Short mmCIF file of the C-alpha atoms (twelve columns), coordinates in Angstrom:
data_MODEL
# 
_entry.id   MODEL 
# 
loop_
_atom_site.group_PDB 
_atom_site.id 
_atom_site.type_symbol 
_atom_site.label_atom_id 
_atom_site.label_alt_id 
_atom_site.label_comp_id 
_atom_site.label_asym_id 
_atom_site.label_seq_id 
_atom_site.Cartn_x 
_atom_site.Cartn_y 
_atom_site.Cartn_z 
_atom_site.pdbx_PDB_model_num 
ATOM 1   C CA . ASP A 1   145.929 151.440 225.954 1 
ATOM 2   C CA . ARG A 2   147.716 152.967 222.835 1 
ATOM 3   C CA . GLN A 3   145.014 155.481 222.397 1 
ATOM 4   C CA . LYS A 4   144.866 156.518 225.809 1 
ATOM 5   C CA . GLY A 5   148.620 156.942 225.701 1 
ATOM 6   C CA . LEU A 6   148.199 159.363 222.773 1 
ATOM 7   C CA . ARG A 7   145.253 161.147 224.358 1 
ATOM 8   C CA . MET A 8   147.320 161.675 227.583 1 
ATOM 9   C CA . ASN A 9   150.573 162.502 225.903 1 
ATOM 10  C CA . TYR A 10  149.568 164.180 222.609 1 
ATOM 11  C CA . ASN A 11  145.807 165.235 223.207 1 
ATOM 12  C CA . PHE A 12  144.352 163.310 220.146 1 
ATOM 13  C CA . VAL A 13  142.572 160.054 218.921 1 
ATOM 14  C CA . CYS A 14  143.723 158.347 215.910 1 
ATOM 15  C CA . ASP A 15  141.139 156.286 213.815 1 
ATOM 16  C CA . CYS A 16  143.291 156.175 210.930 1 
ATOM 17  C CA . ALA A 17  143.394 152.863 208.605 1 
ATOM 18  C CA . LEU A 18  146.859 151.646 210.203 1 
ATOM 19  C CA . CYS A 19  145.317 151.815 213.728 1 
ATOM 20  C CA . GLN A 20  142.273 149.837 212.729 1 
ATOM 21  C CA . ASP A 21  144.521 147.337 210.863 1 
ATOM 22  C CA . MET A 22  144.099 144.222 212.949 1 
ATOM 23  C CA . GLU A 23  147.540 142.418 211.571 1 
ATOM 24  C CA . ARG A 24  149.392 145.796 212.683 1 
ATOM 25  C CA . ASP A 25  147.447 145.759 215.717 1 
ATOM 26  C CA . ASP A 26  148.917 142.077 216.605 1 
ATOM 27  C CA . ALA A 27  152.179 143.563 215.776 1 
ATOM 28  C CA . SER A 28  151.921 146.641 218.087 1 
ATOM 29  C CA . VAL A 29  150.667 144.001 221.140 1 
ATOM 30  C CA . GLY A 30  153.933 142.197 220.092 1 
ATOM 31  C CA . LEU A 31  153.161 139.187 222.156 1 
ATOM 32  C CA . LEU A 32  155.731 136.507 222.617 1 
ATOM 33  C CA . CYS A 33  154.912 133.019 222.462 1 
ATOM 34  C CA . VAL A 34  155.154 131.540 226.035 1 
ATOM 35  C CA . ALA A 35  154.861 127.992 225.139 1 
ATOM 36  C CA . PRO A 36  157.416 125.696 226.976 1 
ATOM 37  C CA . GLY A 37  160.660 125.681 225.386 1 
ATOM 38  C CA . GLY A 38  160.107 129.374 223.871 1 
ATOM 39  C CA . CYS A 39  159.279 128.828 220.231 1 
ATOM 40  C CA . ASN A 40  159.416 132.560 219.800 1 
ATOM 41  C CA . GLY A 41  156.764 132.415 216.924 1 
ATOM 42  C CA . ARG A 42  154.561 135.023 215.994 1 
ATOM 43  C CA . VAL A 43  151.449 135.573 218.169 1 
ATOM 44  C CA . ARG A 44  148.130 136.363 216.273 1 
ATOM 45  C CA . SER A 45  144.755 137.077 217.509 1 
ATOM 46  C CA . SER A 46  142.454 134.429 215.932 1 
ATOM 47  C CA . SER A 47  139.371 136.854 216.134 1 
ATOM 48  C CA . SER A 48  138.327 138.557 213.010 1 
ATOM 49  C CA . ASP A 49  136.913 141.206 214.933 1 
ATOM 50  C CA . PHE A 50  138.691 144.683 215.122 1 
ATOM 51  C CA . SER A 51  139.637 145.335 218.564 1 
ATOM 52  C CA . SER A 52  138.600 148.639 220.318 1 
ATOM 53  C CA . VAL A 53  140.533 151.708 218.982 1 
ATOM 54  C CA . ASP A 54  141.006 152.389 222.881 1 
ATOM 55  C CA . SER A 55  142.920 148.941 223.256 1 
ATOM 56  C CA . PRO A 56  144.896 146.775 221.032 1 
ATOM 57  C CA . LEU A 57  145.392 144.518 223.830 1 
ATOM 58  C CA . ASP A 58  142.043 142.668 224.273 1 
ATOM 59  C CA . ARG A 59  141.803 140.145 226.832 1 
ATOM 60  C CA . ASN A 60  138.510 138.974 225.325 1 
ATOM 61  C CA . LYS A 61  140.392 137.885 221.830 1 
ATOM 62  C CA . GLN A 62  141.915 134.476 221.336 1 
ATOM 63  C CA . TYR A 63  145.612 134.584 220.636 1 
ATOM 64  C CA . ARG A 64  147.664 131.898 218.926 1 
ATOM 65  C CA . CYS A 65  151.178 131.161 218.023 1 
ATOM 66  C CA . GLU A 66  151.431 130.691 214.233 1 
ATOM 67  C CA . THR A 67  154.648 128.374 214.858 1 
ATOM 68  C CA . CYS A 68  153.780 126.012 217.447 1 
ATOM 69  C CA . GLY A 69  149.545 126.465 217.930 1 
ATOM 70  C CA . HIS A 70  150.258 127.572 221.563 1 
ATOM 71  C CA . GLY A 71  147.030 129.348 222.626 1 
ATOM 72  C CA . ASN A 72  147.182 130.043 226.380 1 
ATOM 73  C CA . PHE A 73  148.058 133.908 226.904 1 
ATOM 74  C CA . GLU A 74  145.992 134.921 229.952 1 
ATOM 75  C CA . ASP A 75  148.940 135.005 232.092 1 
ATOM 76  C CA . SER A 76  150.947 137.051 229.678 1 
ATOM 77  C CA . LEU A 77  147.670 139.412 229.253 1 
ATOM 78  C CA . LYS A 78  147.165 140.025 232.953 1 
ATOM 79  C CA . ALA A 79  150.998 140.677 233.546 1 
ATOM 80  C CA . ILE A 80  151.066 143.332 230.532 1 
ATOM 81  C CA . SER A 81  147.903 144.927 231.961 1 
ATOM 82  C CA . LYS A 82  149.321 145.103 235.558 1 
ATOM 83  C CA . LEU A 83  152.573 146.540 234.163 1 
ATOM 84  C CA . MET A 84  150.548 149.238 232.092 1 
ATOM 85  C CA . THR A 85  148.912 150.222 235.099 1 
ATOM 86  C CA . ARG A 86  151.878 150.643 237.216 1 
ATOM 87  C CA . ILE A 87  153.417 152.396 234.096 1 
ATOM 88  C CA . GLU A 88  150.602 154.622 233.626 1 
ATOM 89  C CA . SER A 89  150.892 155.677 237.366 1 
ATOM 90  C CA . ILE A 90  154.363 156.567 237.174 1 
ATOM 91  C CA . GLU A 91  153.971 158.523 234.120 1 
ATOM 92  C CA . THR A 92  151.093 160.560 235.587 1 
ATOM 93  C CA . LYS A 93  153.262 161.320 238.610 1 
ATOM 94  C CA . LEU A 94  156.182 162.413 236.368 1 
ATOM 95  C CA . LYS A 95  153.875 164.743 234.576 1 
ATOM 96  C CA . ASP A 96  152.570 166.322 237.980 1 
ATOM 97  C CA . ASP A 97  154.277 169.215 238.859 1 
ATOM 98  C CA . SER A 98  152.697 169.044 242.415 1 
ATOM 99  C CA . VAL A 99  154.114 165.716 243.080 1 
ATOM 100 C CA . GLN A 100 157.161 165.581 245.349 1 
ATOM 101 C CA . ASP A 101 160.527 165.611 243.345 1 
ATOM 102 C CA . SER A 102 161.351 162.032 245.329 1 
ATOM 103 C CA . ILE A 103 159.338 159.979 242.664 1 
ATOM 104 C CA . LYS A 104 160.882 162.133 239.871 1 
ATOM 105 C CA . TYR A 105 164.543 161.863 240.792 1 
ATOM 106 C CA . ASP A 106 164.781 158.911 243.268 1 
ATOM 107 C CA . GLU A 107 167.079 155.829 242.317 1 
ATOM 108 C CA . SER A 108 164.640 153.404 243.369 1 
ATOM 109 C CA . THR A 109 162.101 154.910 240.941 1 
ATOM 110 C CA . GLY A 110 164.265 154.450 237.995 1 
ATOM 111 C CA . ARG A 111 165.071 150.822 239.007 1 
ATOM 112 C CA . ASP A 112 161.403 150.208 239.525 1 
ATOM 113 C CA . ILE A 113 160.747 151.613 235.937 1 
ATOM 114 C CA . LYS A 114 163.776 149.494 234.208 1 
ATOM 115 C CA . GLN A 115 162.267 146.003 236.203 1 
ATOM 116 C CA . MET A 116 159.043 147.150 234.546 1 
ATOM 117 C CA . PHE A 117 160.752 147.453 230.901 1 
ATOM 118 C CA . ASP A 118 162.587 144.264 231.410 1 
ATOM 119 C CA . SER A 119 159.344 142.454 232.547 1 
ATOM 120 C CA . MET A 120 157.459 143.826 229.557 1 
ATOM 121 C CA . THR A 121 160.152 142.394 227.107 1 
ATOM 122 C CA . LYS A 122 159.459 138.825 228.692 1 
ATOM 123 C CA . TYR A 123 155.956 139.063 227.370 1 
ATOM 124 C CA . CYS A 124 156.242 141.424 224.360 1 
ATOM 125 C CA . ASN A 125 158.449 141.496 221.144 1 
ATOM 126 C CA . SER A 126 161.117 144.228 221.954 1 
ATOM 127 C CA . GLN A 127 161.387 145.189 218.463 1 
ATOM 128 C CA . THR A 128 157.514 145.677 217.615 1 
ATOM 129 C CA . SER A 129 155.496 146.004 220.970 1 
ATOM 130 C CA . TRP A 130 154.048 149.362 221.528 1 
ATOM 131 C CA . TYR A 131 153.956 148.494 225.254 1 
ATOM 132 C CA . VAL A 132 157.817 147.934 225.328 1 
ATOM 133 C CA . ALA A 133 158.232 151.244 223.852 1 
ATOM 134 C CA . TRP A 134 155.702 153.009 225.954 1 
ATOM 135 C CA . SER A 135 157.560 151.499 229.273 1 
ATOM 136 C CA . SER A 136 161.003 152.736 227.621 1 
ATOM 137 C CA . ASP A 137 159.543 156.301 226.907 1 
ATOM 138 C CA . VAL A 138 158.541 156.445 230.799 1 
ATOM 139 C CA . PHE A 139 162.233 155.565 231.674 1 
ATOM 140 C CA . VAL A 140 163.499 158.358 229.247 1 
ATOM 141 C CA . HIS A 141 161.225 160.553 230.770 1 
ATOM 142 C CA . TRP A 142 162.106 159.737 234.487 1 
ATOM 143 C CA . CYS A 143 165.786 160.057 232.996 1 
ATOM 144 C CA . ALA A 144 165.111 163.759 231.615 1 
ATOM 145 C CA . ASN A 145 163.555 164.939 234.658 1 
ATOM 146 C CA . GLY A 146 166.916 163.892 236.731 1 
ATOM 147 C CA . ILE A 147 169.021 165.990 234.383 1 
ATOM 148 C CA . GLY A 148 166.472 168.808 233.379 1 
# 
């Protein structure tokens, strides 16, 4: 997903050491602990394998909270994946000059993007997650279309 965004927005794929760093990968996903009571612990992947350069959010990895030990993140991963699909679709439309202006300037589109951002912050750390950053970038892009 991260590499897909780089390819789509900047036309390159990064395979630097930082992009291959699993600890950094976990931070870029930024999963929040969803255990009852919300411990807000750091969630790490328990796999020793590096994730694909194309997708740090690997639904085949096992994730576990370092604080409380909670290990069921399947619902979070599914929700993030669905949100990313919606965000990617809107981003594609925002970049397409042939798409009618309604999506680019429609207030309901802005509300939808804002709702996706808010939802993403329920699953991911708003300070470290690349997914939260991407959803906010799409909102900024939508705003820029409205004024420019």
